[in-house]
Coordinates of C-alpha atoms and ligand atoms in Angstrom, one line a residue:
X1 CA 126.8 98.1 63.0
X2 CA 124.7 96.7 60.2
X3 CA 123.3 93.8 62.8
X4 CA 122.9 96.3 65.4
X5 CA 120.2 98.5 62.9
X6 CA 118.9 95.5 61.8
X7 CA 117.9 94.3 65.7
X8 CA 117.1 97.4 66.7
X9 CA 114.3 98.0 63.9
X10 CA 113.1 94.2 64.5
X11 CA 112.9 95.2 68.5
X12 CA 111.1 98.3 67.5
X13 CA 108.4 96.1 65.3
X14 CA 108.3 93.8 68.5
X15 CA 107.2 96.4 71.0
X16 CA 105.0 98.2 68.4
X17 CA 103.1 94.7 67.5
X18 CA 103.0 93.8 71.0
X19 CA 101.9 97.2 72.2
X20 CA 99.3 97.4 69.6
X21 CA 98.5 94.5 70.6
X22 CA 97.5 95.1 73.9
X23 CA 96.4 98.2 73.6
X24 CA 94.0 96.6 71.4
X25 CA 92.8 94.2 73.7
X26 CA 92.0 96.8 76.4
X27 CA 89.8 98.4 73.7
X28 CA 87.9 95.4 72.8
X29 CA 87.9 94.3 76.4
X30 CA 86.3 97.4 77.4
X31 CA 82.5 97.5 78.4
X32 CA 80.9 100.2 77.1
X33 CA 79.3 103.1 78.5
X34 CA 76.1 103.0 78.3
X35 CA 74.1 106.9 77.4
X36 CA 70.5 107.3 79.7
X37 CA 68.4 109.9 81.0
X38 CA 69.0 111.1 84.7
X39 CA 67.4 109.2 87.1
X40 CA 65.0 110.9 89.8
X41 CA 66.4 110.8 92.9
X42 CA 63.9 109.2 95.8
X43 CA 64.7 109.3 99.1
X44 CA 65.4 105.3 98.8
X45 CA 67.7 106.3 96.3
X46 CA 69.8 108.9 98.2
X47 CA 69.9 106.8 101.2
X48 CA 71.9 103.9 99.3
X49 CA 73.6 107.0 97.9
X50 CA 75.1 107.9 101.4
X51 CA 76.2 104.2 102.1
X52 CA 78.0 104.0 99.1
X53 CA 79.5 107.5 99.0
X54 CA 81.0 106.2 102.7
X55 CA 81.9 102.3 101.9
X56 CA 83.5 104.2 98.8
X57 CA 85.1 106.6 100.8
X58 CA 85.1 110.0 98.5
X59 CA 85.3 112.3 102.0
X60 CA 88.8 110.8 102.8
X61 CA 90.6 112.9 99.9
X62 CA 87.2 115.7 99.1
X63 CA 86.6 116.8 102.6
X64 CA 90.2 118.5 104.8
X65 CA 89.6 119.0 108.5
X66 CA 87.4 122.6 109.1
X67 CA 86.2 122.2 105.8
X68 CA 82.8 122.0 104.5
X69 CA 82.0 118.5 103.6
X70 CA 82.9 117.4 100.2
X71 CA 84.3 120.6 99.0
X72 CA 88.0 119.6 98.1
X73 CA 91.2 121.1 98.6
X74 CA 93.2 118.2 99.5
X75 CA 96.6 118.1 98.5
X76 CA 98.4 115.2 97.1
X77 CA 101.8 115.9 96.9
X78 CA 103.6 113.5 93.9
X79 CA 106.7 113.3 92.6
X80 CA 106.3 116.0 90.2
X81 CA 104.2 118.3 91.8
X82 CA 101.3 119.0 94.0
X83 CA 97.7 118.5 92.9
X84 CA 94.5 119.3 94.9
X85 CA 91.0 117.2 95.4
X86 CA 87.6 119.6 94.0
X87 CA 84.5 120.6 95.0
X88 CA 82.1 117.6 94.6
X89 CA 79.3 119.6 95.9
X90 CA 75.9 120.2 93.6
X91 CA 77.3 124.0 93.1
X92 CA 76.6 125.2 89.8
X93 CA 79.9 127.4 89.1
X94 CA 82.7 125.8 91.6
X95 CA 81.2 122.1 91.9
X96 CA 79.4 119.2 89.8
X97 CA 76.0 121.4 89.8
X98 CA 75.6 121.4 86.2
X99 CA 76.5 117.4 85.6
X100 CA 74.3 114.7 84.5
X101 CA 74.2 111.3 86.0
X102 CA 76.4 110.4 82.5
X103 CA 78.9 113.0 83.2
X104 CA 79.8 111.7 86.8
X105 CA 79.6 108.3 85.7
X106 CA 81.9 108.6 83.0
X107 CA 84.0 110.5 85.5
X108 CA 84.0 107.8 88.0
X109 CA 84.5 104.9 85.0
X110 CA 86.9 107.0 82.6
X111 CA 88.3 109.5 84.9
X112 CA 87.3 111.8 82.5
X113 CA 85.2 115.4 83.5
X114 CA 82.3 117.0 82.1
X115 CA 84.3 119.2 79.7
X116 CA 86.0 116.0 78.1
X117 CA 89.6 117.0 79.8
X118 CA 90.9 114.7 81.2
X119 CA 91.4 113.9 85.6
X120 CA 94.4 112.6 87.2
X121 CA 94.6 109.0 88.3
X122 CA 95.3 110.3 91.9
X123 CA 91.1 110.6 91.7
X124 CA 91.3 106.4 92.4
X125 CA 89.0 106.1 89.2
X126 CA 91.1 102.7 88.3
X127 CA 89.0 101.2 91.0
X128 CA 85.6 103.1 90.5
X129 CA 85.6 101.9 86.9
X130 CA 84.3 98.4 88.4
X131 CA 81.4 100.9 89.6
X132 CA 78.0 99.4 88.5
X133 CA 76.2 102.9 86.7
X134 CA 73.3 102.1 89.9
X135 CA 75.5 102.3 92.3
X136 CA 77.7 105.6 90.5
X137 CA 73.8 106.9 89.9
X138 CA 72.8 106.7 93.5
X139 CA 76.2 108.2 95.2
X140 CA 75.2 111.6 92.5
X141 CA 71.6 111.4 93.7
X142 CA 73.3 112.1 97.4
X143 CA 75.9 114.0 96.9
X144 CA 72.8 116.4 95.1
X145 CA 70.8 115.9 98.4
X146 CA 73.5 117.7 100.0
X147 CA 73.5 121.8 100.2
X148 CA 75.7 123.1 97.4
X149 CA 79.1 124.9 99.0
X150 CA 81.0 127.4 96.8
X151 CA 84.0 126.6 97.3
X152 CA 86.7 127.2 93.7
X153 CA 89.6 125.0 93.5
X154 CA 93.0 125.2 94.0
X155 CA 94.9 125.3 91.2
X156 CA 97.4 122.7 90.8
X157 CA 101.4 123.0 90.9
X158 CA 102.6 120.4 88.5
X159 CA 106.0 120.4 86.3
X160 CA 105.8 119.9 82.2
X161 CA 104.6 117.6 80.8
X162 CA 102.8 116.8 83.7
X163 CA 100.6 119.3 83.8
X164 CA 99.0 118.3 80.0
X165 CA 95.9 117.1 80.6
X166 CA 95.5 115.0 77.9
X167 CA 99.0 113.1 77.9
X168 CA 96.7 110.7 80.3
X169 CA 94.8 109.6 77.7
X170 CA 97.6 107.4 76.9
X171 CA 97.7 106.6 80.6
X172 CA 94.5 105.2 80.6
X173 CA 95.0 103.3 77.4
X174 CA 98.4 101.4 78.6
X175 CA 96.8 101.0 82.1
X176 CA 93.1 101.2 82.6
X177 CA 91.6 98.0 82.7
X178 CA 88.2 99.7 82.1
X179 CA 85.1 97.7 82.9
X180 CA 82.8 97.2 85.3
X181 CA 83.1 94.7 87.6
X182 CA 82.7 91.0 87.0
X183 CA 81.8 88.4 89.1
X184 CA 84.4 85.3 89.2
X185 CA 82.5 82.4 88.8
X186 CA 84.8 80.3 90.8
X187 CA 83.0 82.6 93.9
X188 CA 80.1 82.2 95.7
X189 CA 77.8 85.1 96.0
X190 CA 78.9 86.6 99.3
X191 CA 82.7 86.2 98.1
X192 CA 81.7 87.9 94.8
X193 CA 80.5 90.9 96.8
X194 CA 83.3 90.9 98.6
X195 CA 84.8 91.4 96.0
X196 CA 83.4 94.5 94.4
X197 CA 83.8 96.4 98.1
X198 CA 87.4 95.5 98.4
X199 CA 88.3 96.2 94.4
X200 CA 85.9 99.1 93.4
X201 CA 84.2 100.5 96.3
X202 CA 86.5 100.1 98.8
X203 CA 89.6 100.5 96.9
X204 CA 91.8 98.7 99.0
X205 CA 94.7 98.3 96.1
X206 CA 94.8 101.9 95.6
X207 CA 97.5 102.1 99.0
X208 CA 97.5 97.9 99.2
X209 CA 98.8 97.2 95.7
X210 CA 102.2 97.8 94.6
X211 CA 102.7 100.5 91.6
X212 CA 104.9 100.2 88.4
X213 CA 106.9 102.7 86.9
X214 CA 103.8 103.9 85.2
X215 CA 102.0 104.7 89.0
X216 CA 99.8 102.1 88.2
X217 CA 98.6 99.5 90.2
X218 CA 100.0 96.3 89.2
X219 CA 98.5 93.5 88.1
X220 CA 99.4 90.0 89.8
X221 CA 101.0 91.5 93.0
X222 CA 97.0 92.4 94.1
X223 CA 97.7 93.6 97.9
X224 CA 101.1 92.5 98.1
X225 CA 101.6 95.5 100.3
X226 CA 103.2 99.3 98.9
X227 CA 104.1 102.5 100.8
X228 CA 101.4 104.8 100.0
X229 CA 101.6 108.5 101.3
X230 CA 104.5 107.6 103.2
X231 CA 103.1 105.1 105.3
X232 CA 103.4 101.2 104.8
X233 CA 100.3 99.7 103.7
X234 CA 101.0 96.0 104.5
X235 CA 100.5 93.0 102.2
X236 CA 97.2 91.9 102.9
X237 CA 97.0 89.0 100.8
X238 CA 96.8 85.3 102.4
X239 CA 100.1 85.0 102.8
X240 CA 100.6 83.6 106.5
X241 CA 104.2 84.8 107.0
X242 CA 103.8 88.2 105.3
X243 CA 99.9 89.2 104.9
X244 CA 97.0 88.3 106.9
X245 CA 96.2 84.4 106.4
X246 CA 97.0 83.3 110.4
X247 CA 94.1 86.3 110.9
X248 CA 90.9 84.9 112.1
X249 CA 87.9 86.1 110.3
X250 CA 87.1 87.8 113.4
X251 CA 90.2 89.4 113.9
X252 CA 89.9 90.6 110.4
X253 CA 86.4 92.4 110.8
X254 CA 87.2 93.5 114.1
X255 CA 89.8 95.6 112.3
X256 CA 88.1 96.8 109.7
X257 CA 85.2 97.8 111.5
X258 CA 86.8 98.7 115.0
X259 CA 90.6 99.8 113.9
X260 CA 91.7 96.9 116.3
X261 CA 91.8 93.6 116.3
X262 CA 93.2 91.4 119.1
X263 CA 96.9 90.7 119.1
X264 CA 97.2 92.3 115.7
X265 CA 97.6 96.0 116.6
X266 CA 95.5 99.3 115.6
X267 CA 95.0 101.0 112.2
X268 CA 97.0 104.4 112.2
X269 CA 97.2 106.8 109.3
X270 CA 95.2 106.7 106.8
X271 CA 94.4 103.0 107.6
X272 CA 92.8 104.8 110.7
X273 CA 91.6 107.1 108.2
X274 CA 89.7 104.2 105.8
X275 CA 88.0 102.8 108.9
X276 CA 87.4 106.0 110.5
X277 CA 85.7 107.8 107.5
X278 CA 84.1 104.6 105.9
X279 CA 84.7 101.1 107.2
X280 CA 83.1 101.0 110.5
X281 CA 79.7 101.9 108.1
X282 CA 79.8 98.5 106.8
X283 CA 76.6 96.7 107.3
X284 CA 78.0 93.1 109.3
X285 CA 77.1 91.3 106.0
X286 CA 79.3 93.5 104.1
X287 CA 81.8 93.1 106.5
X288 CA 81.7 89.6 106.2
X289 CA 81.8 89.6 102.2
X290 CA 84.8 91.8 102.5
X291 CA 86.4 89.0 104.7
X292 CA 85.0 86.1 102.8
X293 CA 87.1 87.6 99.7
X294 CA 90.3 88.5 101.5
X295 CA 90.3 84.6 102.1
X296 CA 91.1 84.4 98.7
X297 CA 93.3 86.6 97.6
X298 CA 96.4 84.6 96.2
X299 CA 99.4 84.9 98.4
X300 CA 102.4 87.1 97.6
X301 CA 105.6 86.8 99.8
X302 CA 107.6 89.7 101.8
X303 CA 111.0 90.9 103.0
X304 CA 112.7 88.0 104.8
X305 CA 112.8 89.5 108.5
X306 CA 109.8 91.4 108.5
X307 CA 107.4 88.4 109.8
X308 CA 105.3 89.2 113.2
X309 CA 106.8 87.5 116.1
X310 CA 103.4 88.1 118.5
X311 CA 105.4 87.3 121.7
X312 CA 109.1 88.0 121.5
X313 CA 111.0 87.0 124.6
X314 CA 111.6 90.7 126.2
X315 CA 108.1 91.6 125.5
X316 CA 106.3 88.3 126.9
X317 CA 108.7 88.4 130.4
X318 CA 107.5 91.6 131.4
X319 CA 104.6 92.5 133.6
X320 CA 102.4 95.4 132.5
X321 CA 104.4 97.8 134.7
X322 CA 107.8 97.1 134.6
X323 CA 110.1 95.1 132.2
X324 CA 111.1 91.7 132.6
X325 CA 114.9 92.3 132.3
X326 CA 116.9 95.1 131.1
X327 CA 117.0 94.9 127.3
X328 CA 120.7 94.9 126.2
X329 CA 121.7 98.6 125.0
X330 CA 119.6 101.3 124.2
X331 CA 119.2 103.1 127.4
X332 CA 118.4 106.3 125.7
X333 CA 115.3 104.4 124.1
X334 CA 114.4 102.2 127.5
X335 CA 114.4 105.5 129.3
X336 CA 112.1 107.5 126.8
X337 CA 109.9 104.8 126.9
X338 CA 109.6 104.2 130.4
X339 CA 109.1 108.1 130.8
X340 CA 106.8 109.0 127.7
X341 CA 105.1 105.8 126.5
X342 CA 104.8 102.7 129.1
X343 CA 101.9 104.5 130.6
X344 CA 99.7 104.1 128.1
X345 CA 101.6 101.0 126.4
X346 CA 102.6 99.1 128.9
X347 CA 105.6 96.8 129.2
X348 CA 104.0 93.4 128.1
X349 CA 102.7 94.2 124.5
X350 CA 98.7 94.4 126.4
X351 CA 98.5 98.2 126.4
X352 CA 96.7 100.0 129.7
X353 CA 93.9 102.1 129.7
X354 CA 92.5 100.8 126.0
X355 CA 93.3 97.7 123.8
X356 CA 94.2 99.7 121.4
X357 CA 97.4 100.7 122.6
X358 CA 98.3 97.0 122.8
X359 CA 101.7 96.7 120.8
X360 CA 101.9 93.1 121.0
X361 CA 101.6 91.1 117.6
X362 CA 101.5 94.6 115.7
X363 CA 102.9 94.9 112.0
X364 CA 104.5 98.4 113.0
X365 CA 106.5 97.4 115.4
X366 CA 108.1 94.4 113.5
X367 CA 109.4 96.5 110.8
X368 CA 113.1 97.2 111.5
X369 CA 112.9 100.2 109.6
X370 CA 109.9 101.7 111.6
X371 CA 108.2 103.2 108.5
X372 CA 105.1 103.6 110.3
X373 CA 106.2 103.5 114.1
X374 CA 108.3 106.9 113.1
X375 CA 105.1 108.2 111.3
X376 CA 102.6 107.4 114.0
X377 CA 105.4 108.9 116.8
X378 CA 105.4 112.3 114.3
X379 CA 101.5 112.2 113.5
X380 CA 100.2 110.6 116.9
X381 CA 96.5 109.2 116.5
X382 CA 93.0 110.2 116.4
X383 CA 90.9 106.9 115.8
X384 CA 87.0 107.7 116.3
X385 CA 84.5 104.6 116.2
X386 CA 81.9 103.1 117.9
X387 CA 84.4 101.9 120.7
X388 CA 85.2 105.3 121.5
X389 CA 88.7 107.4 120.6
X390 CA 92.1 106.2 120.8
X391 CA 94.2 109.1 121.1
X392 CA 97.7 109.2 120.8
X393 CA 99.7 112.3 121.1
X394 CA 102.4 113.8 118.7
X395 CA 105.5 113.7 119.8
X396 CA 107.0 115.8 116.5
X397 CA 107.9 118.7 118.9
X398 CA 108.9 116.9 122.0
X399 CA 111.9 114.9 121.1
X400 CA 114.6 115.6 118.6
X401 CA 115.4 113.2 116.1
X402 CA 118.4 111.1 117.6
X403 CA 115.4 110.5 120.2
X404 CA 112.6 109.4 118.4
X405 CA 115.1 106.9 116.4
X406 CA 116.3 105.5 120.0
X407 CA 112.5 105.1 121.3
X408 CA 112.1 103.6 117.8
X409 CA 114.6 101.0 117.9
X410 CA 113.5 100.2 121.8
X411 CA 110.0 99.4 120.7
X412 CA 111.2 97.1 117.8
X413 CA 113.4 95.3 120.3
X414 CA 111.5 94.7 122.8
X415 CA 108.0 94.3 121.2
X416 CA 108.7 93.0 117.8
X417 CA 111.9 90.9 118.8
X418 CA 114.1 92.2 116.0
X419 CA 116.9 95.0 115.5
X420 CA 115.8 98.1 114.6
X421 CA 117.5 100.4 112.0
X422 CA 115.9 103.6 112.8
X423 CA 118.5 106.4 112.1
X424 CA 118.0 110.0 113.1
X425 CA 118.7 111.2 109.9
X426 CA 115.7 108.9 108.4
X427 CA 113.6 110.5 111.6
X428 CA 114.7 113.5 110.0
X429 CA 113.7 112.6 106.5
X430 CA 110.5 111.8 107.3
X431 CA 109.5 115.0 109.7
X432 CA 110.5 116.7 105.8
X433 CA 107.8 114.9 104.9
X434 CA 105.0 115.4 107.2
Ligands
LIG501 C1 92.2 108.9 96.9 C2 91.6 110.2 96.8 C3 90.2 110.4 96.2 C4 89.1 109.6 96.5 C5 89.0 108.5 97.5 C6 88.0 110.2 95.7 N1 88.5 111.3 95.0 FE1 87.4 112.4 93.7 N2 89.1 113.4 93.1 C7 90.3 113.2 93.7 C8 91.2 114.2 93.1 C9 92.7 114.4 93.5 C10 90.5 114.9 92.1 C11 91.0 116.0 91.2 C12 91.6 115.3 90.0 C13 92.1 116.2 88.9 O1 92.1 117.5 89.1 O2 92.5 115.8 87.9 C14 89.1 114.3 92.1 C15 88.1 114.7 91.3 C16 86.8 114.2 91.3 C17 85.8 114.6 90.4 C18 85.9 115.6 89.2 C19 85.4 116.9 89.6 C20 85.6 118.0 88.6 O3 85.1 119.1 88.8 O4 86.3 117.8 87.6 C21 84.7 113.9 90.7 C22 83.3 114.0 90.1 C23 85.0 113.1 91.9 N3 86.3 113.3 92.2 C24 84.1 112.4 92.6 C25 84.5 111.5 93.6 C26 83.6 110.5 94.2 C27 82.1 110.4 93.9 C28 84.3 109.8 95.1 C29 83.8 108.6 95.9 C30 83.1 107.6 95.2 C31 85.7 110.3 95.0 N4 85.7 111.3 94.1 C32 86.7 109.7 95.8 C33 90.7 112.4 94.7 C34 89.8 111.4 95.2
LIG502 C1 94.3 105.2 102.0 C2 95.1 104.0 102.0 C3 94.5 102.7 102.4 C4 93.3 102.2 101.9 C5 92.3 102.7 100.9 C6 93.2 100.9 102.6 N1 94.2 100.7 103.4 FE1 94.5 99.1 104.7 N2 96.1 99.9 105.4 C7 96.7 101.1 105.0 C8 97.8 101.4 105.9 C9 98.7 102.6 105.7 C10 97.9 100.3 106.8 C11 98.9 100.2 108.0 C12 98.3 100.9 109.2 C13 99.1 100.9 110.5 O1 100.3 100.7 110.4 O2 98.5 101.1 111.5 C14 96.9 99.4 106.5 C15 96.6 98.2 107.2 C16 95.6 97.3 106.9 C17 95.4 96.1 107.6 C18 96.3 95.5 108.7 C19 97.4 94.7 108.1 C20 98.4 94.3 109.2 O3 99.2 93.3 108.9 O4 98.5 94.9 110.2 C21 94.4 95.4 107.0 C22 93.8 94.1 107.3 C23 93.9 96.3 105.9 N3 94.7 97.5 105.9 C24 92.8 96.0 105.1 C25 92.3 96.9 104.1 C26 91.2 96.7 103.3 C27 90.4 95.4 103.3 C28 91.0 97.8 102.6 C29 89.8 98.1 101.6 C30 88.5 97.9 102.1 C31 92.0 98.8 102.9 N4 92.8 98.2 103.9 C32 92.1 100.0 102.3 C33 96.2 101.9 104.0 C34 95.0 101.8 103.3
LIG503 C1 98.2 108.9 125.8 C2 98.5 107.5 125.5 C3 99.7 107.2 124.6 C4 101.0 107.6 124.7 C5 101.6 108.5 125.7 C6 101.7 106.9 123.6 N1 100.8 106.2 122.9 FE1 101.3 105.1 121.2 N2 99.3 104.7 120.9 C7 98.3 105.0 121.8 C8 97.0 104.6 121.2 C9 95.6 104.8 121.9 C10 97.3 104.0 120.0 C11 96.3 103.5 118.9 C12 95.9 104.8 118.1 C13 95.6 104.6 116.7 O1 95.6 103.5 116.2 O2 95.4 105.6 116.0 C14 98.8 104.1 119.8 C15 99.5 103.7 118.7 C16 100.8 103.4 118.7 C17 101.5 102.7 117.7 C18 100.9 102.0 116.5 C19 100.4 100.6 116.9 C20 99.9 99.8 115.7 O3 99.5 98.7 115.9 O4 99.9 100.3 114.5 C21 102.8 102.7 118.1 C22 104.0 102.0 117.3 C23 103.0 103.5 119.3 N3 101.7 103.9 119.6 C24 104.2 103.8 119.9 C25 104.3 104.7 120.9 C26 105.5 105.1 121.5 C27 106.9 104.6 121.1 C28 105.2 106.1 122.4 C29 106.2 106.9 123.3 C30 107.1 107.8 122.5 C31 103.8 106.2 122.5 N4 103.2 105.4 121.6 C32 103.1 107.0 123.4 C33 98.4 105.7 123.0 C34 99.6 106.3 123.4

């Protein structure tokens, strides 16, 4: 019993020493934020303003569909409640009217609000603390240009403790990694801004980067790949089994900047979302940064069984119009996608109509557990760029779940070469969900 005490209290010391310790460090490793008058805002000024305030993406979680822009009100539904996006307007009672350019940038760096309390991490300040203050200055300087909506926010539904505000001060001490970004010398200049879009601006990690138990991202698993929202955000890294090294650069930007990329599949969800709302604004040099970076991101492995086959047997015997040969079992799922889908998919992974519908080679359906093949088949899709819009219906209401898992399970067969374990209570699950 004795021994017992006697470890426990020397464990104790341990964690408190190392703890200290490394809360320390973050302390002295912190850049400090530096106090100055607010800048005039020039028309040159707001311009870069409204590049960043896209490449940054702020309207994907502050603007909700028939909603003024940048007025808030989107939910995030967590764990432990539901929280709700504000009013970044220049309103003087229900928005950021009254802030100076140090308020919003310590709000964008600290995650902390004008009146000192302080703002959940689902705000994705982690990643805007790499912010340079210019570049924080120059987003305010635009959102100001804009008229100011009144618009008061929802309140938030969240559970004790989790609604104290200031318990995330010690969230920000044990995980904020709070400094602007630095340029890795190993890097050439390109790269390096590559870097900042894909860390600060663009956030990628945020949905790209697997969480601890803490809901923070982790460090050393950069873009491995996490579910975020309920949908898959695949590993990115350079991995060439489980992330993106076999991409070519092309294929990469093409993605990013069109939502398709040849023999890779389209972005869906919020993925459709990031290039919708922001990506697709990338100047081509930016684009290319981003890529040059994403060549570099060190490698982190996957599930065993979730690698792309990009021409499975099945898939690469068939014509566009008709299968090859009857895929063994599953004729509820052949039938539903001969009836509902091939017209627009087609039966050799090439997709009619539009490219984008080209299955072939796609992460979603090489999944066996359909994460995001049951979410796009519940959600459909709406991508809008420069090539046009991809359009996908809903199929929610359509088809019951025992269906949708059978289409599921067809489509991972015969396009992605594997055995799909879509159940209809997981359809059903997920519908909960939506
Ligand atoms: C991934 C979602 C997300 C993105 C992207 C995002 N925000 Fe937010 N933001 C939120 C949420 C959620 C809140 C509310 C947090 C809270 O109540 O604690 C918030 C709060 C804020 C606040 C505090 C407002 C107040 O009245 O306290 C500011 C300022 C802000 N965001 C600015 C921005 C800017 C500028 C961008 C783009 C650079 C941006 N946000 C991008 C989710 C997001
Ligand atoms: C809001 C969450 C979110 C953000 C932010 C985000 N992604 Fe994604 N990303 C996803 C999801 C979800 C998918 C899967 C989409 C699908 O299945 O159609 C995805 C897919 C991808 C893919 C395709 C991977 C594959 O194997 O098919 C690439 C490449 C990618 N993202 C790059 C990026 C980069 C680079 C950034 C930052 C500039 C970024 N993403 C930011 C959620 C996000
Ligand atoms: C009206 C034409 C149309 C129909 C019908 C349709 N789709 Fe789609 N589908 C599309 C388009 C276009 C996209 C790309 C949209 C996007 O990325 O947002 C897409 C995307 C997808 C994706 C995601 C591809 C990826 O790379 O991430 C899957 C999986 C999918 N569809 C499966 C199906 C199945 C299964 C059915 C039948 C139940 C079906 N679709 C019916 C047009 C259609």
């Amino acid at each position: 019993m004795r021994r017992l005490v006697k470890f426990l209290a020397a464990a104790v010391v341990v964690v408190a020493v190392v703890g200290a310790g490394f809360v320390g460090w973050r302390l002295y490793d912190r850049d400090p934020e530096v106090s100055a008058a607010d800048v005039p805002a020039t028309p040159e000024l707001i311009a870069r303003g409204a590049y960043l305030v896209r490449a940054a993406d702020c309207a994907a979680c502050h603007n909700i569909p028939g909603g003024k822009p940048f007025t808030g009100g989107f939910a995030f539904t967590l764990p432990f409640g539901t929280i709700y996006s504000t009013n970044i307007t220049a309103d003087k009672e229900t928005g950021i009217g009254t802030w100076s350019d140090d308020d919003f940038v310590r709000a964008l760096h600290q995650g902390i609000a004008k009146d000192g309390s302080h703002l959940y991490p689902a705000f994705p300040y982690a990643s805007y603390t790499g912010l340079s203050r210019e570049d924080a200055v120059a987003m305010k300087a635009y959102l100001f240009s804009l008229p100011p909506v009144h618009a008061p926010a929802r309140p938030n539904r969240l559970a004790f403790p989790f609604n104290q505000r200031w318990t995330l001060a010690f969230w920000n001490l044990a995980f904020l990694d709070e400094h602007r970004f630095r340029p890795d010398p190993a890097l050439n200049t390109a790269e390096n801004r590559g870097a900042y879009l894909a860390t600060a601006l663009g956030h990628c990690g945020e949905c790209h980067t697997p969480r601890n138990l803490g809901f923070a991202m982790e460090i050393g698993r950069q873009f491995g790949g996490a579910v975020a929202q309920g949908w898959h955000a695949y590993n990115i890294t350079t991995d060439k089994d489980y992330g993106i090294g076999d991409w070519s650069d092309q294929q990469i930007a093409d993605y990013l900047s069109f939502g398709h990329a040849a023999g890779r599949g389209s972005a869906s969800g919020p993925m459709g979302e990031a290039v919708g709302y922001s990506l697709q604004y990338l100047t081509a040099d930016d684009t290319r940064s981003l890529v040059s970076y994403l060549r570099h991101v060190e490698p982190q492995t996957g599930v065993p069984g979730t690698e792309v086959d990009p021409a499975p047997g099945v898939m690469t015997v068939s014509s566009s119009w008709a299968p090859g040969e009857t895929d063994a079992g599953n004729e509820l799922g052949r039938r539903l996608f001969e009836g509902v889908c091939a017209s627009c998919h087609a039966w050799n992974g090439g997709g009619r109509e539009t490219n984008y519908a080209a299955l072939a080679g796609s992460q979603a359906v090489n999944d066996p557990e359909g994460v995001n093949l049951v979410r796009v088949l519940l959600s459909g899709g709406d991508l809008k760029t420069s090539h046009g819009t991809a359009y996908m219906p809903s199929f929610a209401r359509a088809y019951n779940d025992a269906e949708l898992a059978a289409v599921s399970n067809y489509v991972i067969g015969h396009f992605g070469g594997k055995a799909g374990r879509v159940t209809p209570e997981l359809v059903r699950e997920r519908r909960a969900q939506q």
